[in-house]
Amino acid sequence: MLSEDELIKQCKKGDRKAQKLLYDKYASAMFALCQRYMATTEEAEDALITGFTLIFSKLDTYKKEGSFEGWMRKIMVNNAISCLRANEKYKNLEDEQCLENVGSETPNPQQRLEAHEIVKKIQSLPIGYRTVFNLVVVEGYTYEETAKMMNINIGTVRSQLNRARKELQKQLKMYRD
């Protein structure tokens, strides 16, 4: 088994087997990240593929400052946002969005909420809310960093985050004891 440093070295040389090993090692974590941003599995798969393509093309820029996985996550997040911007139906992430597409299924209050169900609730949020929520709450970016990444103002970040939290609280309220 190759060490991470050796795997990266081999990938930089264009070794397809090493690239496959790197992909296999991180694909599930990166796919979960993509799913949090994208509305459908197909969009998440596309973001994953383009994200790994970017990772392989930018391996020479990895400076071993921080974890390699953290470096990859940053590329994947930026790629997911780029994919959203490129998609016509998500053109203006700053628009205040209605909550029509939020899931309205009523679960059994006795049921325990599983992690994948929470992800589904997050995915059901309107795209602007979901993206801001993921960047600030899940990824840990500041309001300023989020605003810059999404090319929106800080007030919009705060507003969409607040609305995302309220909507999630409303959806998850029935699961509380």
mmCIF file of C-alpha atoms in Angstrom:
data_model
loop_
_atom_site.group_PDB
_atom_site.id
_atom_site.type_symbol
_atom_site.label_atom_id
_atom_site.label_comp_id
_atom_site.label_asym_id
_atom_site.label_seq_id
_atom_site.Cartn_x
_atom_site.Cartn_y
_atom_site.Cartn_z
ATOM 1 C CA MET A 1 0.000 0.000 0.000
ATOM 2 C CA LEU A 2 1.358 3.402 -1.004
ATOM 3 C CA SER A 3 1.647 6.216 1.517
ATOM 4 C CA GLU A 4 -0.372 9.350 0.768
ATOM 5 C CA ASP A 5 2.808 11.235 -0.232
ATOM 6 C CA GLU A 6 3.856 8.451 -2.590
ATOM 7 C CA LEU A 7 0.350 8.235 -4.027
ATOM 8 C CA ILE A 8 0.372 11.983 -4.719
ATOM 9 C CA LYS A 9 3.817 11.731 -6.341
ATOM 10 C CA GLN A 10 2.647 8.925 -8.625
ATOM 11 C CA CYS A 11 -0.515 10.854 -9.527
ATOM 12 C CA LYS A 12 1.585 13.899 -10.459
ATOM 13 C CA LYS A 13 3.465 11.656 -12.887
ATOM 14 C CA GLY A 14 0.172 10.708 -14.529
ATOM 15 C CA ASP A 15 0.111 7.139 -13.196
ATOM 16 C CA ARG A 16 -3.460 5.953 -13.890
ATOM 17 C CA LYS A 17 -3.347 3.234 -11.225
ATOM 18 C CA ALA A 18 -2.330 5.769 -8.589
ATOM 19 C CA GLN A 19 -5.081 8.116 -9.752
ATOM 20 C CA LYS A 20 -7.597 5.296 -9.429
ATOM 21 C CA LEU A 21 -6.320 4.512 -5.903
ATOM 22 C CA LEU A 22 -6.609 8.181 -4.920
ATOM 23 C CA TYR A 23 -10.095 8.380 -6.386
ATOM 24 C CA ASP A 24 -11.173 5.194 -4.609
ATOM 25 C CA LYS A 25 -9.773 6.429 -1.315
ATOM 26 C CA TYR A 26 -11.607 9.768 -1.330
ATOM 27 C CA ALA A 27 -14.559 9.392 -3.718
ATOM 28 C CA SER A 28 -17.192 8.530 -1.121
ATOM 29 C CA ALA A 29 -16.330 11.489 1.134
ATOM 30 C CA MET A 30 -16.164 13.871 -1.827
ATOM 31 C CA PHE A 31 -19.424 12.521 -3.257
ATOM 32 C CA ALA A 32 -21.149 13.174 0.083
ATOM 33 C CA LEU A 33 -19.821 16.737 -0.075
ATOM 34 C CA CYS A 34 -21.118 17.168 -3.638
ATOM 35 C CA GLN A 35 -24.524 15.768 -2.665
ATOM 36 C CA ARG A 36 -24.922 18.460 -0.015
ATOM 37 C CA TYR A 37 -24.643 21.150 -2.673
ATOM 38 C CA MET A 38 -26.358 19.602 -5.660
ATOM 39 C CA ALA A 39 -30.081 18.948 -5.988
ATOM 40 C CA THR A 40 -29.861 15.555 -7.675
ATOM 41 C CA THR A 41 -27.606 12.521 -7.591
ATOM 42 C CA GLU A 42 -26.749 13.056 -11.260
ATOM 43 C CA GLU A 43 -25.625 16.641 -10.592
ATOM 44 C CA ALA A 44 -23.553 15.432 -7.624
ATOM 45 C CA GLU A 45 -21.911 12.753 -9.791
ATOM 46 C CA ASP A 46 -21.074 15.360 -12.445
ATOM 47 C CA ALA A 47 -19.610 17.674 -9.788
ATOM 48 C CA LEU A 48 -17.575 14.775 -8.397
ATOM 49 C CA ILE A 49 -16.090 13.928 -11.802
ATOM 50 C CA THR A 50 -15.229 17.530 -12.664
ATOM 51 C CA GLY A 51 -13.884 18.016 -9.137
ATOM 52 C CA PHE A 52 -11.498 15.083 -9.408
ATOM 53 C CA THR A 53 -10.423 16.271 -12.844
ATOM 54 C CA LEU A 54 -9.520 19.606 -11.245
ATOM 55 C CA ILE A 55 -7.753 17.886 -8.360
ATOM 56 C CA PHE A 56 -5.573 15.860 -10.719
ATOM 57 C CA SER A 57 -4.791 18.918 -12.838
ATOM 58 C CA LYS A 58 -3.872 21.009 -9.761
ATOM 59 C CA LEU A 59 -1.812 18.456 -7.838
ATOM 60 C CA ASP A 60 1.326 20.496 -8.482
ATOM 61 C CA THR A 61 -0.188 23.351 -6.460
ATOM 62 C CA TYR A 62 -0.600 21.250 -3.294
ATOM 63 C CA LYS A 63 1.983 22.627 -0.845
ATOM 64 C CA LYS A 64 1.502 20.156 2.043
ATOM 65 C CA GLU A 65 0.126 22.970 4.198
ATOM 66 C CA GLY A 66 -2.726 21.334 6.057
ATOM 67 C CA SER A 67 -4.249 18.016 5.176
ATOM 68 C CA PHE A 68 -4.456 16.744 1.634
ATOM 69 C CA GLU A 69 -8.112 15.873 2.150
ATOM 70 C CA GLY A 70 -8.801 19.442 3.305
ATOM 71 C CA TRP A 71 -7.105 20.764 0.165
ATOM 72 C CA MET A 72 -9.253 18.452 -1.953
ATOM 73 C CA ARG A 73 -12.425 19.488 -0.103
ATOM 74 C CA LYS A 74 -11.767 23.144 -0.886
ATOM 75 C CA ILE A 75 -11.430 22.326 -4.585
ATOM 76 C CA MET A 76 -14.634 20.251 -4.482
ATOM 77 C CA VAL A 77 -16.613 23.003 -2.727
ATOM 78 C CA ASN A 78 -15.422 25.635 -5.213
ATOM 79 C CA ASN A 79 -16.212 23.263 -8.064
ATOM 80 C CA ALA A 80 -19.715 22.560 -6.724
ATOM 81 C CA ILE A 81 -20.408 26.290 -6.575
ATOM 82 C CA SER A 82 -19.059 26.700 -10.119
ATOM 83 C CA CYS A 83 -21.341 23.882 -11.286
ATOM 84 C CA LEU A 84 -24.313 25.633 -9.677
ATOM 85 C CA ARG A 85 -23.435 28.920 -11.356
ATOM 86 C CA ALA A 86 -23.083 27.195 -14.732
ATOM 87 C CA ASN A 87 -26.521 25.604 -14.457
ATOM 88 C CA GLU A 88 -29.202 27.889 -15.932
ATOM 89 C CA LYS A 89 -31.825 26.995 -13.333
ATOM 90 C CA TYR A 90 -29.531 28.232 -10.543
ATOM 91 C CA LYS A 91 -28.217 31.327 -12.343
ATOM 92 C CA ASN A 92 -28.838 33.890 -9.612
ATOM 93 C CA LEU A 93 -28.046 32.445 -6.203
ATOM 94 C CA GLU A 94 -28.716 35.818 -4.576
ATOM 95 C CA ASP A 95 -32.426 35.859 -5.377
ATOM 96 C CA GLU A 96 -34.694 35.350 -2.398
ATOM 97 C CA GLN A 97 -36.249 32.012 -3.147
ATOM 98 C CA CYS A 98 -39.643 30.680 -2.246
ATOM 99 C CA LEU A 99 -39.922 27.449 -0.338
ATOM 100 C CA GLU A 100 -42.042 25.577 -2.892
ATOM 101 C CA ASN A 101 -39.475 22.824 -3.377
ATOM 102 C CA VAL A 102 -39.034 22.108 0.326
ATOM 103 C CA GLY A 103 -40.124 18.580 1.232
ATOM 104 C CA SER A 104 -43.435 18.424 3.022
ATOM 105 C CA GLU A 105 -43.637 14.757 3.942
ATOM 106 C CA THR A 106 -44.798 14.161 7.506
ATOM 107 C CA PRO A 107 -42.750 11.468 9.231
ATOM 108 C CA ASN A 108 -43.834 9.461 12.217
ATOM 109 C CA PRO A 109 -42.835 11.516 15.312
ATOM 110 C CA GLN A 110 -41.606 8.323 16.998
ATOM 111 C CA GLN A 111 -39.133 7.752 14.212
ATOM 112 C CA ARG A 112 -35.462 8.573 14.854
ATOM 113 C CA LEU A 113 -33.813 10.792 12.311
ATOM 114 C CA GLU A 114 -30.894 9.182 10.500
ATOM 115 C CA ALA A 115 -27.942 11.131 9.057
ATOM 116 C CA HIS A 116 -29.018 10.481 5.461
ATOM 117 C CA GLU A 117 -32.455 11.898 6.290
ATOM 118 C CA ILE A 118 -30.873 15.096 7.590
ATOM 119 C CA VAL A 119 -28.896 15.349 4.353
ATOM 120 C CA LYS A 120 -32.161 14.941 2.413
ATOM 121 C CA LYS A 121 -33.728 17.747 4.453
ATOM 122 C CA ILE A 122 -30.757 19.981 3.653
ATOM 123 C CA GLN A 123 -30.955 18.994 -0.028
ATOM 124 C CA SER A 124 -34.628 19.939 -0.092
ATOM 125 C CA LEU A 125 -33.811 23.551 0.781
ATOM 126 C CA PRO A 126 -33.857 26.102 -2.043
ATOM 127 C CA ILE A 127 -30.457 26.283 -3.719
ATOM 128 C CA GLY A 128 -29.360 29.603 -2.211
ATOM 129 C CA TYR A 129 -30.299 28.554 1.306
ATOM 130 C CA ARG A 130 -28.692 25.144 0.881
ATOM 131 C CA THR A 131 -25.442 26.505 -0.509
ATOM 132 C CA VAL A 132 -25.034 29.138 2.214
ATOM 133 C CA PHE A 133 -25.957 26.620 4.925
ATOM 134 C CA ASN A 134 -23.378 24.123 3.643
ATOM 135 C CA LEU A 135 -20.613 26.688 3.323
ATOM 136 C CA VAL A 136 -21.122 28.304 6.733
ATOM 137 C CA VAL A 137 -22.443 25.510 8.938
ATOM 138 C CA VAL A 138 -20.985 22.350 7.402
ATOM 139 C CA GLU A 139 -17.736 23.596 5.840
ATOM 140 C CA GLY A 140 -17.037 26.321 8.416
ATOM 141 C CA TYR A 141 -16.466 29.263 6.078
ATOM 142 C CA THR A 142 -17.032 32.764 7.476
ATOM 143 C CA TYR A 143 -19.827 34.989 6.194
ATOM 144 C CA GLU A 144 -17.228 37.057 4.354
ATOM 145 C CA GLU A 145 -15.630 34.021 2.696
ATOM 146 C CA THR A 146 -19.065 32.679 1.739
ATOM 147 C CA ALA A 147 -20.111 36.012 0.255
ATOM 148 C CA LYS A 148 -16.926 36.174 -1.790
ATOM 149 C CA MET A 149 -17.185 32.565 -2.993
ATOM 150 C CA MET A 150 -20.809 32.998 -4.046
ATOM 151 C CA ASN A 151 -20.360 36.546 -5.328
ATOM 152 C CA ILE A 152 -23.161 37.882 -3.122
ATOM 153 C CA ASN A 153 -23.223 40.414 -0.298
ATOM 154 C CA ILE A 154 -22.833 39.513 3.378
ATOM 155 C CA GLY A 155 -26.391 40.579 4.146
ATOM 156 C CA THR A 156 -27.679 38.003 1.701
ATOM 157 C CA VAL A 157 -25.484 35.332 3.314
ATOM 158 C CA ARG A 158 -26.930 36.157 6.747
ATOM 159 C CA SER A 159 -30.480 36.302 5.421
ATOM 160 C CA GLN A 160 -30.282 33.003 3.542
ATOM 161 C CA LEU A 161 -28.544 31.262 6.436
ATOM 162 C CA ASN A 162 -31.211 32.465 8.843
ATOM 163 C CA ARG A 163 -33.994 31.292 6.529
ATOM 164 C CA ALA A 164 -32.258 27.937 5.988
ATOM 165 C CA ARG A 165 -31.962 27.395 9.732
ATOM 166 C CA LYS A 166 -35.609 28.339 10.335
ATOM 167 C CA GLU A 167 -36.800 26.016 7.595
ATOM 168 C CA LEU A 168 -34.685 23.135 8.871
ATOM 169 C CA GLN A 169 -35.895 23.747 12.428
ATOM 170 C CA LYS A 170 -39.476 23.676 11.175
ATOM 171 C CA GLN A 171 -38.879 20.424 9.278
ATOM 172 C CA LEU A 172 -37.010 18.770 12.158
ATOM 173 C CA LYS A 173 -39.326 19.987 14.934
ATOM 174 C CA MET A 174 -41.491 16.878 14.684
ATOM 175 C CA TYR A 175 -38.473 14.704 15.530
ATOM 176 C CA ARG A 176 -37.791 16.348 18.875
ATOM 177 C CA ASP A 177 -38.666 14.422 22.004
#
